[in-house]
PDB file of C-alpha atoms in Angstrom:
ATOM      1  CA  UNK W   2     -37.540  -8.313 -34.740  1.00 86.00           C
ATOM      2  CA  UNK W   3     -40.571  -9.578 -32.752  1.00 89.00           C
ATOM      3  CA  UNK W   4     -42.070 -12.716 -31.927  1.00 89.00           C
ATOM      4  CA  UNK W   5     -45.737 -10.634 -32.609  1.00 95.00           C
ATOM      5  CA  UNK W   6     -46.047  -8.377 -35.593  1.00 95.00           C
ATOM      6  CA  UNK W   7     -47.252  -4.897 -35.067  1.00 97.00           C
ATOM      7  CA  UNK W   8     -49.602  -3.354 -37.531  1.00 97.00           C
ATOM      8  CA  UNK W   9     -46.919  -1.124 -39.146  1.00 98.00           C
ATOM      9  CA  UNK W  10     -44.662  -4.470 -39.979  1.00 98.00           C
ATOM     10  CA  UNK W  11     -47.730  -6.096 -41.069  1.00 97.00           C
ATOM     11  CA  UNK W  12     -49.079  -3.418 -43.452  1.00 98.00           C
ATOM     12  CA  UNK W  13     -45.404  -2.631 -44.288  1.00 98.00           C
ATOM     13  CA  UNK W  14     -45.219  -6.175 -45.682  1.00 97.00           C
ATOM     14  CA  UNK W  15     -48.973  -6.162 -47.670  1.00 97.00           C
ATOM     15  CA  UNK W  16     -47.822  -3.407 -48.855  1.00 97.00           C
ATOM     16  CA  UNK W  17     -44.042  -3.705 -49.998  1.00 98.00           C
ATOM     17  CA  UNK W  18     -43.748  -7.340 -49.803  1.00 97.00           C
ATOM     18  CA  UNK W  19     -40.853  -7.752 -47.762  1.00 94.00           C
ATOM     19  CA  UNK W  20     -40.768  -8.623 -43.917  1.00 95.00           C
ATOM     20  CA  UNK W  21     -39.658  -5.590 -41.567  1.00 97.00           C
ATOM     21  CA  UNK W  22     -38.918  -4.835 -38.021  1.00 98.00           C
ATOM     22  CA  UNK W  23     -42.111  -3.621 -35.843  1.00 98.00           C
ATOM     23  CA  UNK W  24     -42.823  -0.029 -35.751  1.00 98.00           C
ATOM     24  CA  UNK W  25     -41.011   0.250 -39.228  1.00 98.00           C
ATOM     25  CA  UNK W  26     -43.548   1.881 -41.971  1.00 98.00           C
ATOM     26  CA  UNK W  27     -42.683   0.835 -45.678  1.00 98.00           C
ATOM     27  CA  UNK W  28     -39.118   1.024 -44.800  1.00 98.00           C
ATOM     28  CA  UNK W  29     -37.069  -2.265 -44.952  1.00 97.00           C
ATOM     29  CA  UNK W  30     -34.593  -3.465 -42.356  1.00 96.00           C
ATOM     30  CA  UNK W  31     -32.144  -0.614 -42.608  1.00 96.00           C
ATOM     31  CA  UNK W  32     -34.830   1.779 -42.752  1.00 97.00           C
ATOM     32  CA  UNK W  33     -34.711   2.778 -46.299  1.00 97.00           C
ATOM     33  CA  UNK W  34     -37.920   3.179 -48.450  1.00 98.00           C
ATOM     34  CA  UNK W  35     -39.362   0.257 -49.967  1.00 97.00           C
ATOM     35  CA  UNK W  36     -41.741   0.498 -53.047  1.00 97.00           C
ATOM     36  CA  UNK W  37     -45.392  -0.243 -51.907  1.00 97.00           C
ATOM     37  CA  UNK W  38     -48.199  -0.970 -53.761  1.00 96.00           C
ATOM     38  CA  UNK W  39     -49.648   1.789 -54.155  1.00 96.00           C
ATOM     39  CA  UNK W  40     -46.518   3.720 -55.416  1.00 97.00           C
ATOM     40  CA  UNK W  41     -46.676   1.016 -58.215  1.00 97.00           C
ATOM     41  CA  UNK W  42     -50.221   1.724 -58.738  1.00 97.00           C
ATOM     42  CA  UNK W  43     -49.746   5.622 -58.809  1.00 96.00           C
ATOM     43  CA  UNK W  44     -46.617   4.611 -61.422  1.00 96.00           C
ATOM     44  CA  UNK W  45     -48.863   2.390 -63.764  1.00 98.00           C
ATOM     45  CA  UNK W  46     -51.612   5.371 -63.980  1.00 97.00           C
ATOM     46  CA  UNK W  47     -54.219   4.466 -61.944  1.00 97.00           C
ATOM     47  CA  UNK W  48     -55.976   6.255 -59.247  1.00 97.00           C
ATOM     48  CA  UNK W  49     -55.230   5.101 -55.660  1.00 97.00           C
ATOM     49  CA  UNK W  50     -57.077   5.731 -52.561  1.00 97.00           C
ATOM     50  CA  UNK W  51     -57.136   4.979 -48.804  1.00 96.00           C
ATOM     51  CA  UNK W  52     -60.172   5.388 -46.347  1.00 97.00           C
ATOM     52  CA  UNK W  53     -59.664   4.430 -42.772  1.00 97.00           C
ATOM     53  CA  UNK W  54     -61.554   4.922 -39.187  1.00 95.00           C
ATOM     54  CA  UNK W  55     -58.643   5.560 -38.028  1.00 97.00           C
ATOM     55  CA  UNK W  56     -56.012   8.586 -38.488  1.00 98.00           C
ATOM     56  CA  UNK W  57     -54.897   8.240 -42.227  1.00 98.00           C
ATOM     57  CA  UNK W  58     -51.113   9.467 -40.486  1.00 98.00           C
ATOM     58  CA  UNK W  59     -52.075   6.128 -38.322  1.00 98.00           C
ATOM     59  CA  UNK W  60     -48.938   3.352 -39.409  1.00 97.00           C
ATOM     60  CA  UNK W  61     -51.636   0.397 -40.935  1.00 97.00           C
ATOM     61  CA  UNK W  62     -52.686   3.051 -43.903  1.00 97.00           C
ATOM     62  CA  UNK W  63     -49.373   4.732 -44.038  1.00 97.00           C
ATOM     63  CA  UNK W  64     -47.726   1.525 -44.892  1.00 98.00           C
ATOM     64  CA  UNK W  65     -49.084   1.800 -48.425  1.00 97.00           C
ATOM     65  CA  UNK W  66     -48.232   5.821 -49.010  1.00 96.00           C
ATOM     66  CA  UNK W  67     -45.787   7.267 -46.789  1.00 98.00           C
ATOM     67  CA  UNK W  68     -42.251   5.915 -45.479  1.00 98.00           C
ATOM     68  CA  UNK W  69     -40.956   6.631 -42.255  1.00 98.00           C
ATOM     69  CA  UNK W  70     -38.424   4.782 -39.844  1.00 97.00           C
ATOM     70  CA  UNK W  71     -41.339   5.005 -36.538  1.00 98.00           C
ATOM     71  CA  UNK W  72     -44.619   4.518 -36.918  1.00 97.00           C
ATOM     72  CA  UNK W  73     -44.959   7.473 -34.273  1.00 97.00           C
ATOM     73  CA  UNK W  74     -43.282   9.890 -37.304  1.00 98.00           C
ATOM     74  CA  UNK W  75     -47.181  11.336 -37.669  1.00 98.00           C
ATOM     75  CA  UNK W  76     -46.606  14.673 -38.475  1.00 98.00           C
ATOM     76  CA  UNK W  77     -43.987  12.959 -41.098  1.00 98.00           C
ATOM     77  CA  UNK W  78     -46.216  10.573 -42.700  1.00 98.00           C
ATOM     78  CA  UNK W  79     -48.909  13.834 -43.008  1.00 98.00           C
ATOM     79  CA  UNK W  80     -46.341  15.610 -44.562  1.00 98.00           C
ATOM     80  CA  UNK W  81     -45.673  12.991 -47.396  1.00 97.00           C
ATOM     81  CA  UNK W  82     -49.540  12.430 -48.243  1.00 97.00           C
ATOM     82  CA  UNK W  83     -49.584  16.407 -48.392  1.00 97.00           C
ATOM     83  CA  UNK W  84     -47.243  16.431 -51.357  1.00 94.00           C
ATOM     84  CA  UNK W  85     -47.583  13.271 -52.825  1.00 89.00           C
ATOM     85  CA  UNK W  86     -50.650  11.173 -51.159  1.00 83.00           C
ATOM     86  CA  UNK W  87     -53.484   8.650 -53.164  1.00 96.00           C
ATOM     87  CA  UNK W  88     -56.050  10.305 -55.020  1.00 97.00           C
ATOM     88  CA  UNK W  89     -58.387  10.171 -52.344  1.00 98.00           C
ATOM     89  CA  UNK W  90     -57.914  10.068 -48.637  1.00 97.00           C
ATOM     90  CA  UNK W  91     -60.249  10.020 -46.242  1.00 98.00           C
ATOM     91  CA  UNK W  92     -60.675   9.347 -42.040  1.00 97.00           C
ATOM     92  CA  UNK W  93     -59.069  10.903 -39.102  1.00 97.00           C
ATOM     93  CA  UNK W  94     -55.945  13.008 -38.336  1.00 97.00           C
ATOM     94  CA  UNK W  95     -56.867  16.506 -39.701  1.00 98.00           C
ATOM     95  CA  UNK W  96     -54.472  17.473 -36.317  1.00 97.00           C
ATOM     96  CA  UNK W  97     -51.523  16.077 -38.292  1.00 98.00           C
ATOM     97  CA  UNK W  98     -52.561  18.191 -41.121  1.00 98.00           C
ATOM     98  CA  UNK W  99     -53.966  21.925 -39.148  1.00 98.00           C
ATOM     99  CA  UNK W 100     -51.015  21.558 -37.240  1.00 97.00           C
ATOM    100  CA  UNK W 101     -48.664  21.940 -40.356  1.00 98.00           C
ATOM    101  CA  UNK W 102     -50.671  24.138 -42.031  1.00 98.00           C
ATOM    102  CA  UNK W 103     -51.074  21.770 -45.060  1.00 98.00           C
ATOM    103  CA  UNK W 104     -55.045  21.887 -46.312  1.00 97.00           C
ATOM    104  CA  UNK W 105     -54.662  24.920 -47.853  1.00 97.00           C
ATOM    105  CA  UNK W 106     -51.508  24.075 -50.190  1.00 96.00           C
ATOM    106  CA  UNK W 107     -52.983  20.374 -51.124  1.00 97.00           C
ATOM    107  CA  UNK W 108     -55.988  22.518 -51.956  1.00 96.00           C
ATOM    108  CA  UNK W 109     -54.207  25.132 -54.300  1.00 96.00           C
ATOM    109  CA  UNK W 110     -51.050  22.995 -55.118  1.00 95.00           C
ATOM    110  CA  UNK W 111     -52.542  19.398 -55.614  1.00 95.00           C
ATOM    111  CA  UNK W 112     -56.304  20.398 -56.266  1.00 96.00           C
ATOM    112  CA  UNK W 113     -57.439  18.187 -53.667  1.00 97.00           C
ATOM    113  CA  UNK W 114     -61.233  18.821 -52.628  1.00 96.00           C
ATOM    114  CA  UNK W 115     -61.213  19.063 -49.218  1.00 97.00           C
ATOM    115  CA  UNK W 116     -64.469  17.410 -47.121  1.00 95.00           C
ATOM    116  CA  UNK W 117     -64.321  18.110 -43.776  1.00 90.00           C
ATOM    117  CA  UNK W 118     -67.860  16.583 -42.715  1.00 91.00           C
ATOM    118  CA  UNK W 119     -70.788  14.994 -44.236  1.00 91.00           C
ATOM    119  CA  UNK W 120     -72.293  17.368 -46.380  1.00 94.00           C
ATOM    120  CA  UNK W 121     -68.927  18.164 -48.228  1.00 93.00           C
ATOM    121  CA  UNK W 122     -68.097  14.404 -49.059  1.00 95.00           C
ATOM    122  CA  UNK W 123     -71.652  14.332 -50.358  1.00 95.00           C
ATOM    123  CA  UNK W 124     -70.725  16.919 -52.186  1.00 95.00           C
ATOM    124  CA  UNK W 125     -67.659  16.058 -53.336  1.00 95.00           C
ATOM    125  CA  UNK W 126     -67.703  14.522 -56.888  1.00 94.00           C
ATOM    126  CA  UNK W 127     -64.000  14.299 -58.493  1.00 94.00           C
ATOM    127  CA  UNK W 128     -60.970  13.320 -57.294  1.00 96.00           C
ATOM    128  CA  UNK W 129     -58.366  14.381 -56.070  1.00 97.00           C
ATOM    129  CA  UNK W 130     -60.501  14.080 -52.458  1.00 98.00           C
ATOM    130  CA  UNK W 131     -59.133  14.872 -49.237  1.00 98.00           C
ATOM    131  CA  UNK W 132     -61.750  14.540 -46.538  1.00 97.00           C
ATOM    132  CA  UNK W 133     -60.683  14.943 -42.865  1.00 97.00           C
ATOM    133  CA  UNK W 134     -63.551  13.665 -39.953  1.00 96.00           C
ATOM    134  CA  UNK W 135     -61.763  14.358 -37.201  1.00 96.00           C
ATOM    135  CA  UNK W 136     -58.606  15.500 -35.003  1.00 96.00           C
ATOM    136  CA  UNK W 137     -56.933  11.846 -34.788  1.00 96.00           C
ATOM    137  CA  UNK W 138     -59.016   8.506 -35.047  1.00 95.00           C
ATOM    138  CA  UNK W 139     -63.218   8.784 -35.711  1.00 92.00           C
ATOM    139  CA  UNK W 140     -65.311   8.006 -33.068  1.00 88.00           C
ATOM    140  CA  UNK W 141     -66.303   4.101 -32.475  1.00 81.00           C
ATOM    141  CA  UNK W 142     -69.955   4.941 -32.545  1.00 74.00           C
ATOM    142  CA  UNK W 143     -71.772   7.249 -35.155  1.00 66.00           C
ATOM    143  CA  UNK W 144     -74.739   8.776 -34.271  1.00 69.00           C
ATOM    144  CA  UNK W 145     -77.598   9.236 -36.999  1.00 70.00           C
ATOM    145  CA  UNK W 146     -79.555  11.732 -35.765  1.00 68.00           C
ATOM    146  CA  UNK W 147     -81.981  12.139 -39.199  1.00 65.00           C
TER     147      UNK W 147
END
């Protein structure tokens, strides 16, 4: 519906193969659900995963497990991954997630490990993985202070 793609329409359509309007997330032109690839993935039995600097909720790695009509649907798009999200997910946007209350259940509901820095994803050695770096996008620049 643009002359310029946005990154939800673009990851939309890597993900579900079909074109869709900007600020759409895996949802076709009349905003219904479209099957993405990792919904196929999850459906053929293997493990699926996303890792991102940027919020997981954010509409580029939602594209592939969540569905919602505006990329700006965060607290949505959280709510999906809670109760049906990729074996492991890892970057930003524990806000979406504290917010709603959700760690705890994917803990005790999905068995998700949940990693919240870097000792605990160093710890972390099965799936499912949930790990959480910060309250929306991580920082640009890492600091190493060994």
């Amino acid at each position: 519906d643009h002359l310029i793609t946005d990154s939800a329409a673009g990851a939309s359509a890597w993900s579900c193969g079909r074109k869709t309007n900007n600020k759409f997330v895996a949802v076709d032109l009349l905003e219904r659900p479209c099957a993405t690839l990792m919904e196929a993935a999850t459906a053929a039995g293997m493990a699926t995963g996303v890792a991102v600097t940027s919020s997981v909720t954010d509409a580029t790695p939602a594209a592939f497990a969540a569905h919602a009509r505006r990329r700006s649907l965060e607290r949505s798009i959280a709510l999906q991954l809670a109760s049906s999200g990729p074996d492991v997910l890892l970057g930003g946007g524990r806000h979406f997630f504290e917010e709603q209350q959700l760690l705890e259940p994917m803990r005790r509901e999905r068995g998700y490990t949940y990693a919240h820095g870097r000792a605990g994803l160093q710890a972390a050695t099965s799936a499912p993985l949930l790990g959480l770096f910060a309250k929306h996008d991580l920082p640009y620049e890492v600091r190493d202070d060994r």
